[in-house]
Every structure is written in C-alpha cells, then in structure tokens.
Tab-separated table of C-alpha atoms in Angstrom:
chain	number	residue	atom	x	y	z
A	1	MET	CA	56.220	-46.110	-17.124
A	2	ASN	CA	53.866	-46.215	-20.077
A	3	SER	CA	51.455	-43.813	-18.454
A	4	THR	CA	53.702	-40.854	-19.264
A	5	ARG	CA	52.911	-40.832	-22.978
A	6	ARG	CA	50.719	-37.722	-23.093
A	7	LEU	CA	52.653	-35.817	-20.455
A	8	ASP	CA	56.007	-35.782	-22.284
A	9	ARG	CA	57.150	-33.462	-25.011
A	10	PHE	CA	58.662	-34.950	-28.156
A	11	ASN	CA	62.254	-34.323	-27.057
A	12	ASP	CA	61.635	-35.879	-23.637
A	13	ALA	CA	59.867	-38.877	-25.131
A	14	PHE	CA	62.638	-39.412	-27.691
A	15	THR	CA	65.344	-39.157	-25.005
A	16	LYS	CA	63.614	-41.658	-22.728
A	17	ASN	CA	63.016	-44.144	-25.520
A	18	PHE	CA	66.583	-43.795	-26.793
A	19	ILE	CA	68.074	-44.336	-23.315
A	20	THR	CA	65.865	-47.368	-22.672
A	21	PHE	CA	66.567	-48.862	-26.095
A	22	ALA	CA	70.332	-48.323	-25.823
A	23	LEU	CA	70.506	-49.845	-22.339
A	24	SER	CA	68.395	-52.797	-23.449
A	25	VAL	CA	70.663	-53.497	-26.416
A	26	ILE	CA	73.795	-53.272	-24.256
A	27	ILE	CA	72.418	-55.445	-21.448
A	28	ASN	CA	70.967	-58.037	-23.822
A	29	SER	CA	74.268	-58.163	-25.719
A	30	ILE	CA	76.139	-58.905	-22.489
A	31	ASN	CA	73.579	-61.509	-21.471
A	32	GLY	CA	73.671	-62.951	-24.976
A	33	SER	CA	77.407	-63.599	-24.642
A	34	PHE	CA	76.685	-65.798	-21.617
A	35	VAL	CA	73.936	-67.644	-23.479
A	36	TYR	CA	76.333	-68.199	-26.386
A	37	THR	CA	78.992	-69.568	-24.032
A	38	PHE	CA	76.491	-71.934	-22.427
A	39	PHE	CA	75.322	-73.448	-25.717
A	40	LYS	CA	78.866	-73.749	-27.061
A	41	SER	CA	80.011	-75.972	-24.175
A	42	GLN	CA	78.405	-79.315	-23.355
A	43	VAL	CA	80.015	-79.199	-19.916
A	44	PHE	CA	77.580	-76.508	-18.816
A	45	GLN	CA	74.624	-78.128	-20.556
A	46	ARG	CA	75.133	-81.271	-18.444
A	47	ASP	CA	75.139	-79.341	-15.158
A	48	PRO	CA	71.702	-78.480	-13.668
A	49	ARG	CA	73.217	-75.504	-11.859
A	50	TYR	CA	74.157	-73.831	-15.146
A	51	VAL	CA	70.859	-74.865	-16.764
A	52	LEU	CA	68.965	-72.937	-14.080
A	53	TYR	CA	71.414	-70.042	-14.356
A	54	ILE	CA	71.062	-69.682	-18.124
A	55	HIS	CA	67.280	-69.885	-17.803
A	56	LEU	CA	67.459	-66.911	-15.434
A	57	VAL	CA	69.524	-64.985	-17.986
A	58	ILE	CA	67.210	-65.825	-20.912
A	59	ASN	CA	64.172	-64.968	-18.791
A	60	ASP	CA	65.668	-61.565	-17.968
A	61	MET	CA	66.407	-60.953	-21.640
A	62	ILE	CA	62.778	-61.695	-22.571
A	63	MET	CA	61.458	-59.505	-19.780
A	64	LEU	CA	63.719	-56.585	-20.706
A	65	THR	CA	62.887	-56.856	-24.415
A	66	VAL	CA	59.133	-56.912	-23.804
A	67	SER	CA	59.326	-53.985	-21.353
A	68	THR	CA	61.319	-51.917	-23.844
A	69	VAL	CA	58.994	-52.727	-26.742
A	70	LEU	CA	55.975	-51.849	-24.597
A	71	GLN	CA	57.427	-48.476	-23.703
A	72	ILE	CA	58.378	-47.565	-27.279
A	73	MET	CA	55.047	-48.743	-28.714
A	74	THR	CA	53.128	-46.782	-26.092
A	75	TYR	CA	54.797	-43.603	-27.323
A	76	THR	CA	54.466	-44.439	-31.043
A	77	VAL	CA	51.801	-47.054	-31.910
A	78	PRO	CA	48.380	-47.357	-30.220
A	79	LEU	CA	47.932	-50.844	-28.834
A	80	GLY	CA	44.671	-52.763	-28.882
A	81	PHE	CA	43.426	-54.719	-25.913
A	82	ALA	CA	44.372	-58.167	-27.281
A	83	PRO	CA	48.033	-57.445	-28.197
A	84	CYS	CA	48.446	-55.463	-24.984
A	85	CYS	CA	47.211	-58.396	-22.890
A	86	LEU	CA	49.587	-60.716	-24.739
A	87	MET	CA	52.551	-58.433	-24.004
A	88	LEU	CA	51.516	-58.050	-20.379
A	89	LEU	CA	51.111	-61.819	-20.109
A	90	ILE	CA	54.758	-62.303	-21.101
A	91	SER	CA	55.958	-59.403	-18.945
A	92	VAL	CA	54.115	-60.486	-15.786
A	93	THR	CA	55.094	-64.134	-16.223
A	94	THR	CA	58.807	-63.439	-16.701
A	95	ASN	CA	58.714	-61.007	-13.784
A	96	LYS	CA	57.520	-63.786	-11.463
A	97	ASN	CA	59.896	-66.342	-12.974
A	98	SER	CA	63.014	-64.642	-11.605
A	99	PRO	CA	62.429	-65.084	-7.841
A	100	LEU	CA	61.183	-68.656	-8.331
A	101	ASN	CA	64.272	-69.483	-10.380
A	102	LEU	CA	66.474	-68.016	-7.634
A	103	ALA	CA	64.744	-70.256	-5.089
A	104	GLY	CA	65.448	-73.292	-7.280
A	105	MET	CA	69.116	-72.349	-7.568
A	106	ALA	CA	69.367	-71.957	-3.786
A	107	VAL	CA	67.855	-75.416	-3.229
A	108	GLU	CA	70.300	-76.930	-5.739
A	109	ARG	CA	73.259	-75.451	-3.824
A	110	TYR	CA	71.786	-76.693	-0.541
A	111	ILE	CA	71.561	-80.246	-1.880
A	112	ALA	CA	75.107	-80.044	-3.253
A	113	VAL	CA	76.493	-79.215	0.219
A	114	CYS	CA	74.161	-81.002	2.636
A	115	TRP	CA	73.464	-84.073	0.470
A	116	PRO	CA	76.626	-84.411	-1.641
A	117	LEU	CA	76.303	-88.179	-2.119
A	118	HIS	CA	72.761	-87.824	-3.455
A	119	HIS	CA	73.284	-84.630	-5.460
A	120	ALA	CA	73.953	-86.404	-8.767
A	121	GLN	CA	70.779	-88.498	-8.408
A	122	ILE	CA	68.504	-85.686	-7.165
A	123	CYS	CA	69.738	-82.766	-9.259
A	124	THR	CA	69.716	-83.972	-12.844
A	125	VAL	CA	69.448	-81.964	-16.048
A	126	GLN	CA	66.045	-83.506	-16.798
A	127	ARG	CA	64.716	-82.423	-13.408
A	128	ALA	CA	66.174	-78.959	-13.933
A	129	TYR	CA	64.189	-78.595	-17.164
A	130	ALA	CA	61.116	-79.999	-15.414
A	131	LEU	CA	61.555	-77.381	-12.684
A	132	ILE	CA	61.799	-74.664	-15.333
A	133	GLY	CA	58.534	-75.878	-16.856
A	134	LEU	CA	56.919	-75.859	-13.410
A	135	ILE	CA	58.164	-72.313	-12.797
A	136	TRP	CA	56.590	-71.105	-16.049
A	137	GLY	CA	53.370	-72.919	-15.251
A	138	VAL	CA	53.091	-71.364	-11.786
A	139	SER	CA	54.020	-67.880	-13.020
A	140	VAL	CA	51.629	-67.786	-15.969
A	141	ILE	CA	48.546	-68.618	-13.876
A	142	PRO	CA	48.223	-65.160	-12.200
A	143	ALA	CA	48.713	-63.438	-15.576
A	144	LEU	CA	45.948	-65.532	-17.133
A	145	VAL	CA	43.665	-64.868	-14.150
A	146	ASP	CA	44.119	-61.104	-14.710
A	147	ILE	CA	42.942	-61.473	-18.313
A	148	PHE	CA	39.963	-63.633	-17.352
A	149	ILE	CA	38.891	-61.170	-14.652
A	150	THR	CA	39.006	-58.328	-17.186
A	151	LEU	CA	36.930	-60.230	-19.723
A	152	ILE	CA	34.338	-61.160	-17.085
A	153	ALA	CA	34.143	-57.876	-15.171
A	154	GLN	CA	34.227	-55.481	-18.148
A	155	PRO	CA	32.150	-55.356	-21.354
A	156	LEU	CA	33.321	-57.175	-24.444
A	157	THR	CA	33.802	-53.794	-26.159
A	158	VAL	CA	37.022	-53.443	-24.155
A	159	SER	CA	38.724	-55.650	-26.742
A	160	ALA	CA	37.998	-53.140	-29.502
A	161	ARG	CA	39.555	-50.037	-27.990
A	162	SER	CA	43.156	-48.853	-27.747
A	163	VAL	CA	44.653	-48.881	-24.284
A	164	ILE	CA	47.632	-47.513	-22.404
A	165	CYS	CA	49.449	-50.803	-22.012
A	166	TYR	CA	50.332	-50.647	-18.339
A	167	THR	CA	49.111	-53.104	-15.717
A	168	SER	CA	47.533	-50.474	-13.456
A	169	TYR	CA	45.608	-49.042	-16.440
A	170	VAL	CA	44.462	-52.316	-18.008
A	171	TYR	CA	43.725	-54.278	-14.827
A	172	THR	CA	41.719	-51.781	-12.785
A	173	THR	CA	39.117	-53.784	-10.865
A	174	PRO	CA	39.297	-54.445	-7.092
A	175	HIS	CA	39.621	-58.144	-7.931
A	176	HIS	CA	42.833	-57.413	-9.795
A	177	ARG	CA	44.301	-55.509	-6.863
A	178	ALA	CA	43.334	-58.220	-4.369
A	179	GLN	CA	44.727	-60.964	-6.601
A	180	SER	CA	47.970	-59.042	-7.108
A	181	VAL	CA	48.519	-58.499	-3.375
A	182	VAL	CA	47.808	-62.144	-2.501
A	183	VAL	CA	50.000	-63.576	-5.267
A	184	GLN	CA	52.937	-61.291	-4.528
A	185	ALA	CA	52.732	-61.945	-0.786
A	186	LEU	CA	52.632	-65.725	-1.269
A	187	LEU	CA	55.351	-65.691	-3.913
A	188	LEU	CA	57.815	-63.532	-2.019
A	189	SER	CA	57.136	-65.270	1.299
A	190	PHE	CA	57.797	-68.675	-0.256
A	191	VAL	CA	60.981	-67.544	-2.006
A	192	PHE	CA	62.324	-65.671	1.041
A	193	LEU	CA	61.725	-68.639	3.313
A	194	THR	CA	63.406	-70.949	0.806
A	195	VAL	CA	66.494	-68.762	0.491
A	196	ILE	CA	66.779	-68.154	4.248
A	197	VAL	CA	66.292	-71.825	5.213
A	198	THR	CA	68.771	-73.083	2.616
A	199	TYR	CA	71.318	-70.454	3.673
A	200	LEU	CA	71.022	-71.415	7.350
A	201	LYS	CA	71.249	-75.121	6.512
A	202	VAL	CA	74.405	-74.563	4.476
A	203	PHE	CA	75.824	-72.234	7.128
A	204	PHE	CA	75.529	-74.863	9.856
A	205	ALA	CA	76.678	-77.630	7.521
A	206	ALA	CA	79.855	-75.677	6.820
A	207	ARG	CA	81.015	-76.227	10.394
A	208	VAL	CA	81.041	-79.997	10.082
A	209	ALA	CA	81.609	-80.420	6.356
A	210	SER	CA	84.720	-82.216	5.211
A	211	SER	CA	85.057	-79.681	2.406
A	212	ALA	CA	84.724	-76.374	4.215
A	213	ASN	CA	85.798	-74.454	1.113
A	214	GLN	CA	82.940	-75.888	-0.956
A	215	ALA	CA	80.446	-75.124	1.811
A	216	ARG	CA	81.736	-71.572	2.086
A	217	LYS	CA	81.357	-71.039	-1.671
A	218	ALA	CA	77.834	-72.436	-1.605
A	219	ARG	CA	76.954	-70.211	1.365
A	220	ASN	CA	78.232	-67.138	-0.464
A	221	THR	CA	76.303	-68.142	-3.590
A	222	ILE	CA	73.048	-68.489	-1.673
A	223	LEU	CA	73.720	-65.151	0.005
A	224	LEU	CA	74.068	-63.614	-3.441
A	225	HIS	CA	70.745	-65.233	-4.334
A	226	GLY	CA	69.240	-63.298	-1.449
A	227	VAL	CA	70.762	-60.047	-2.692
A	228	GLN	CA	69.447	-60.721	-6.194
A	229	LEU	CA	66.039	-61.516	-4.709
A	230	LEU	CA	65.943	-58.171	-2.940
A	231	ILE	CA	66.731	-56.481	-6.233
A	232	CYS	CA	63.981	-58.476	-7.988
A	233	MET	CA	61.593	-57.276	-5.300
A	234	LEU	CA	62.090	-53.703	-6.469
A	235	SER	CA	59.925	-54.356	-9.528
A	236	PHE	CA	57.075	-55.457	-7.227
A	237	LEU	CA	57.517	-52.299	-5.148
A	238	THR	CA	57.598	-49.932	-8.131
A	239	PRO	CA	53.971	-48.694	-7.720
A	240	LEU	CA	54.569	-47.946	-4.029
A	241	ILE	CA	57.875	-46.188	-4.742
A	242	ASN	CA	56.234	-44.094	-7.465
A	243	LEU	CA	53.356	-43.167	-5.173
A	244	ILE	CA	55.680	-41.987	-2.392
A	245	LEU	CA	57.997	-39.988	-4.661
A	246	ILE	CA	55.205	-38.444	-6.769
A	247	THR	CA	53.365	-37.374	-3.618
A	248	ALA	CA	56.520	-35.608	-2.424
A	249	LEU	CA	57.443	-34.155	-5.860
A	250	PRO	CA	54.311	-33.965	-8.039
A	251	SER	CA	55.940	-31.667	-10.592
A	252	GLU	CA	58.549	-34.346	-11.420
A	253	ARG	CA	56.050	-37.113	-12.092
A	254	THR	CA	57.287	-38.272	-15.490
A	255	LYS	CA	60.955	-38.159	-14.459
A	256	ILE	CA	60.218	-40.155	-11.306
A	257	ILE	CA	58.306	-42.853	-13.206
A	258	PHE	CA	61.060	-43.139	-15.818
A	259	SER	CA	63.842	-43.270	-13.213
A	260	THR	CA	62.136	-45.968	-11.142
A	261	PHE	CA	61.519	-47.942	-14.334
A	262	LEU	CA	65.239	-47.912	-15.117
A	263	PHE	CA	66.409	-48.797	-11.618
A	264	THR	CA	63.777	-51.461	-10.865
A	265	ASN	CA	63.290	-53.106	-14.287
A	266	VAL	CA	66.241	-52.364	-16.573
A	267	PHE	CA	69.446	-52.320	-14.486
A	268	PRO	CA	68.596	-55.461	-12.427
A	269	ARG	CA	68.605	-57.472	-15.666
A	270	LEU	CA	72.366	-56.867	-15.834
A	271	LEU	CA	73.052	-58.297	-12.382
A	272	SER	CA	72.448	-61.970	-13.184
A	273	PRO	CA	75.514	-62.373	-15.430
A	274	LEU	CA	77.646	-60.142	-13.216
A	275	ILE	CA	76.741	-61.993	-10.009
A	276	TYR	CA	76.917	-65.546	-11.320
A	277	GLY	CA	78.648	-65.679	-14.697
A	278	VAL	CA	81.609	-63.371	-14.069
A	279	ARG	CA	82.030	-64.696	-10.524
A	280	ASP	CA	82.084	-68.308	-11.728
A	281	LYS	CA	85.667	-69.045	-12.790
A	282	ALA	CA	84.762	-71.940	-15.087
A	283	PHE	CA	82.097	-69.971	-16.935
A	284	SER	CA	84.141	-66.783	-17.245
A	285	SER	CA	87.222	-68.691	-18.451
A	286	HIS	CA	85.194	-70.500	-21.138
A	287	MET	CA	83.682	-67.216	-22.256
A	288	ARG	CA	87.101	-65.571	-22.568
A	289	LEU	CA	88.378	-68.613	-24.460
A	290	TYR	CA	85.517	-68.661	-26.977
A	291	PHE	CA	85.578	-64.952	-27.696
A	292	SER	CA	89.372	-64.749	-27.850
A	293	CYS	CA	89.407	-67.652	-30.325
A	294	ARG	CA	86.667	-65.941	-32.301
A	295	CYS	CA	88.665	-62.713	-32.459
A	296	CYS	CA	91.795	-64.618	-33.460
A	297	GLY	CA	89.812	-66.449	-36.134
A	298	SER	CA	88.490	-63.222	-37.610
A	299	VAL	CA	92.002	-61.755	-37.701
A	300	ALA	CA	93.329	-64.901	-39.392
A	301	LYS	CA	90.627	-64.690	-42.055
A	302	LYS	CA	91.638	-61.120	-42.811
A	303	VAL	CA	95.343	-61.947	-42.944
A	304	GLU	CA	95.031	-65.126	-45.040
A	305	PRO	CA	93.680	-63.523	-48.263
A	306	MET	CA	96.368	-60.883	-48.097
A	307	SER	CA	99.128	-63.451	-47.767
A	308	GLY	CA	97.640	-65.422	-50.668
A	309	ALA	CA	97.535	-62.346	-52.855
A	310	GLN	CA	101.123	-61.589	-52.000
A	311	LYS	CA	102.138	-65.117	-52.972
A	312	ARG	CA	100.387	-64.855	-56.306
A	313	SER	CA	102.012	-61.504	-57.019
A	314	LYS	CA	105.416	-62.934	-56.209
A	315	GLN	CA	104.818	-65.902	-58.510
A	316	LYS	CA	103.843	-63.589	-61.359
A	317	ALA	CA	106.951	-61.513	-60.759
A	318	LEU	CA	109.128	-64.627	-60.962
A	319	VAL	CA	107.503	-65.717	-64.217
C-alpha cells in the first residue's frame, strides 16, 4: 500500500488517505463501543471467553490504527529506519495475534462443550490473560527477527536514511523472505489444525451431549472462527493477490494495491464485533442498555436546567 506514494497525484493521494482515515475512525468507533461495554460490566470481565474476545477487538483496533498512520505518513512525512521498524513491529505482531487468538477462542469453546465439568477450573480469567501474553510473545519474535536480520545483513547507514515504510521494501533480503514463508506456514497450519480439530470434536460431542443446544451453539461459534480465520488469511495473501492482479492489469497498479489494502486489512477489522459481539445476545443487550441509559442521561441533563429555570421564573412571578 505504501509503495504508491510517488505514483499518485495529489487528488488521488488525498482521496485514498481520506477514505482510509474515515473508515478507520468508523470501524474503531464501533469496536470502541464493544470495548466500553466490556469494561463497564464485571460479568464479562470474569468470563475468559469475553476476555479473549475483547483482546481480539483491541488487537484489531491497534492494527488498523497503525496501518492507517503508516499510510498517511508515507504520503506526508518521510520516515526514518528506526521509527519505521517500530511501526512495522507493532503491525506485524498484531497481524499474527489475530489467528492465534482465534485458535485460543476455539479451544475454550471445545473445553466448554467436551469438558463442561472441568471448564471452570481449566478456563480461568488468569489463564486467559496468560494466554494473551503468550500470544504476544510468540507473535513478536518473527518481527524482532526481521529487524535483527536487517541490522546484520545491511550496513549501519541504513538507520540514517528515510525509507518507504512497507515490509517488502524494508525487509528485502532472501533471509527475510524465507523466514516469512516458514513462519506463515507454521502459524496458519497450527491455527487451521486447531480450529478443524476442535470443530470436529464439538460436532461429534453434540450427538451425545445432554445439552444439544449448547453444543450446537459452540459448533456454530467455532465455525465462525474458521470463517474469520479465512478472512485473516487475506492479509497474508495480499502480496500474492497484488502480484496476480498487477500482472493482469499493470496500468491499474495503484488502484489495485489500494483496493486490496482495504479489503484485506481494513474491512476485516469490522468483522470481529459483528461476528461475536452482535451475535452474542448477552453482550449486545448490555451494549444497548448502556448506550440507551447514556442517551437518556444526556437528555435528562438538558431538560433539568430548563425545568429549574422555569421554576425560578415562576417563583419570581409569584413574588
């Protein structure tokens, strides 16, 4: 996406940045309402399922914000090597967090259905936060390796020059490409196997479960995890998609790169609240309750001073 800086006219660059910024604000506002609902209710904070869910939402918000800032700064402010690597570190880490978080959510649903008597002991809030820390630790390692490879393979003068802050432009060595292929293959294979195995386990458990309705809901949830995982995969396939489309339509290069950026990095960040938050009756009902009460409270604050003023005017008239 960032590689289009010098190929766009001012009007095109302004339009792309405005569209990306507007979508980011809208999506982050929607996601922020779910984060607000989570922290307003202790019921959700004591449930590891919702802890993992809200981490996914916050992670997507960070990833979308960093991606948007990177795009706008690439068009406006030259970035040095050090700040660019820091931004890419956050972007790459949050990008890998999403599929790992989905795998953790699938395992939690599997335990809830197949091991219901042990679910409260196995799936605790403390272990959910520990899993989140493990996810960040695993995801940040490849991003740090990319930086170390660059510092070792290239001269130290690289840190003094401005760069086009895009992974394929900053991390250009064969070691980077090999590391990226290996990490993505291992990551996606592990997550796919986790989601598929947990889905099959829940599917077969639904036939003998005493609570078939609960098993069916868990099976549908894990299936949605798989759909979300496929959507997360699009960001890993962006370079391949761009290569295929640009080869077929070389004259539309900048439009193709911008369009794939929107559909593989921006729009998927909206799916987490729509798939899980809106679908979850408890979460959606709490959100409606909080925001309806907030609206009613704001209306009451506006009405109360007016009624007080009217009372004072009436008292003066009586005197």
